């Protein structure tokens, strides 16, 4: 299968006479795959892919094919994608950049500015709970428990990284067909200030995920292509601005990510 | 009157053997005063204050007395305070720092992180409307139309400065005795993204203004005292982090203000 | 002017060979008019209308013309309409029914079920505050202070009538062009229960006023025509289900109004 | 065990020289028990209780003991309680009344007035989704999956019964220690009106369950005692006003339940 995908990508590039193709994963969220020894080393993975049986989840199989075909790879979902040691090795061998994970379009975007606000003002966040109601294909996919678990982990990461501690509370996801391609997210934050005074913030975000994602996908394709042209290889940690669960040990506050992105893009020009 | 206030401040400093006294205005919001020719120059103001009649609103009279007594002055309210050319002249002559205006404790604090988020993502804010319900003495005072107008202007300033344009919508303030010293603020933001898709964000902030203000007032007193000790004079624009309507032509995004504050405080040590 | 309107209505009825025409006022809200001595008696009003000058606001002029032309009249707005002693006299003389005031389409509809809930459970409502944000022609009209005042009075009436006391708080109305023909209403209710425990309910209603009003207008036209056919005259107090500010000393709880409406309609068949 | 409980209840009644004792179950929610053949007939149940092993869940064991001791029984929880054919038989044999299930204190109370509102206006409810965040002992218990399932079924019943159809959506329950004995419930209702226009209602209920439950428990004890005194036996379906999941085939609209309660109580006097 991998060889066929590589051939498809190469044929597409040739047919349209393109300098480069950036592969962006925008398919539905996968469950976390079972571990496999071939994930650790490129050589073992290459061998295993020639044998019958499933070694890689689809997102990683496409990442493998993209990198083999010489294409930078961007993961806009919380799926595994290029996040395996064997694929990092492949990207390095091919001298290709890659980026991810999980486009930060709505509720997590809001979290990434509110959580630093609480931290800057030294207000202790006691709990942060929320629910996401969404329809459409993405909603149907996330209602599946495995995908749901992968997504929820990605969504709460910003809190621990920004606050320095993890408040109680979880984010649940529910499929509601009537909401269609929009998503309604409700969050309740309880926090305490001077002398332990308890206070609350609630918000409701009603956004169209596709309309929020599309310009980010376009920017990611352009910036990743520019990074490739400029000879950048490996994980593009400077693109954390776009992701809920960014690669590398990076700042999760949106303003810091914005500054990092500006510097990166300016350096590519 | 001014001379009596000066004497009181000096006596307080002497009685407690203090190196310095920082005067912080936390009284109720005043209406915007009528213009007066003596506001423009210190000499004219000093003469006018010796004559019968009211030249300055209370907040500015206290600012005058503080500066005459050699005390730095901080305005935690939207009142006029030290914001008159004659008082800037006096601060310079006395080699004193001053800061203001209007402590950023709740709804505007949230605005100062959400508005940059919309700007960074190039989401066009179409309208931003809100209502503040509050009881207590502050609520009773703000229900008075003059004070209300002064406050509302201060609260919307962050949007124009951060977004680069002023969306439609206003912030209204209503006195509700039952809410007491807490404040409930509700805001509705409508915005549009890719292909003009309309989306919405609502939030409800339920905070205790006194508990939110107290640590800011303590920090302002300490930092302003440190600035005085370090020989800083004139408007302390680096303290914009604390204020809805900060002095000077400064960034209104909270994260930028936080960086400016960190640099300032580090430089004082 | 009145005579021309009467002639228009009669011509319309003749041209379409109709048994009866019901006139429904769905125009924009008017300010409350100044009192005029001719409002009290039909004879004085008839004389005054023949002289130059404005005696009646437009809604009442149309009500006068409708009744003169033999048409039942329904007021779907908070304007004065048929609510003048002289016009009640005219309806009686013409043996015509009339109904009003102010279609109960959104926020007040919700109030008319929540307020009885608090009363039935003996929960003391401490405050009920709200804001309505709306665009469109209706929003622009209501942003005018006179119309705004007429509307706000109409909107709060349900609370006093249902609870037996008037909690603190007001309903404000703001024009936000971007919201268009939809209306977003936010209400905060504070209440207390056993041992004085303070609690809260918030709701946000996002409705399309036209889509909510249209079926009510159709039902009102049909039911009022049926009442006319059945020989009913004077104020139709049984139609309180449809109105924020109903005619007569009637129950304001929606369920009681629904029962009254069912009995009324069944009695007409 | 049952005999000991019977003896305790009788001793309590004698010690305080009481005419009657009403037993009210306010303990934590139980999971739905496994079926057992002895649930169907009193005789089989009485035999089974003399043998080792668990036949009844605690709520039903207490109901059995209460009825054996001649005490009316009220179930303020969604647990099984007296809802077994064998126990209905026992109540009949003892000529005792009983009531239940699951006190309607907060979110479901609001549903029981909003759902009839949509029905009366012929607005089609498309989805009704919600989340309950609560701490305290009740929250900890409901976070347990079995109890959670029992509760969620009880909470959604009002929609199907009132609307005549079941809209999509679920109610989830999450334990958040920081919220303590208060509960924050958020609901989103999507509905459509004239020409299919989509609209939305959101509400947040922030209530103290204990303060909401206490007066209902007192009223239930008094009314059930009065019913016993008046010779009423079997299920008290007229007390549906108090319950989420009432006994019998009754109206679920709060106003109809209120009328039924008034008639019932008046009839007992």
Tab-separated table of C-alpha atoms in Angstrom, chain A residues 9 20 26 45 58 73 78 84 96-97 119-120 131 134 142 145 164 188 215 236 238 245:
chain	number	residue	atom	x	y	z
A	9	UNK	CA	2.073	11.566	-4.741
A	20	UNK	CA	7.003	20.596	-4.040
A	26	UNK	CA	-7.286	16.612	7.715
A	45	UNK	CA	9.411	-0.376	9.919
A	58	UNK	CA	-3.689	5.265	8.371
A	73	UNK	CA	3.936	16.393	6.164
A	78	UNK	CA	-4.747	14.449	16.983
A	84	UNK	CA	6.845	7.777	15.759
A	96	UNK	CA	12.151	17.041	5.218
A	97	UNK	CA	10.261	19.193	7.725
A	119	UNK	CA	-1.543	32.713	35.409
A	120	UNK	CA	-0.386	36.313	34.855
A	131	UNK	CA	-18.599	20.079	26.863
A	134	UNK	CA	-21.056	19.082	17.378
A	142	UNK	CA	-15.405	11.881	17.755
A	145	UNK	CA	-14.762	6.336	22.315
A	164	UNK	CA	1.947	24.828	35.788
A	188	UNK	CA	-17.022	26.643	33.221
A	215	UNK	CA	-7.229	29.473	6.567
A	236	UNK	CA	8.767	22.651	12.977
A	238	UNK	CA	7.830	27.232	15.684
A	245	UNK	CA	-0.814	19.599	20.922
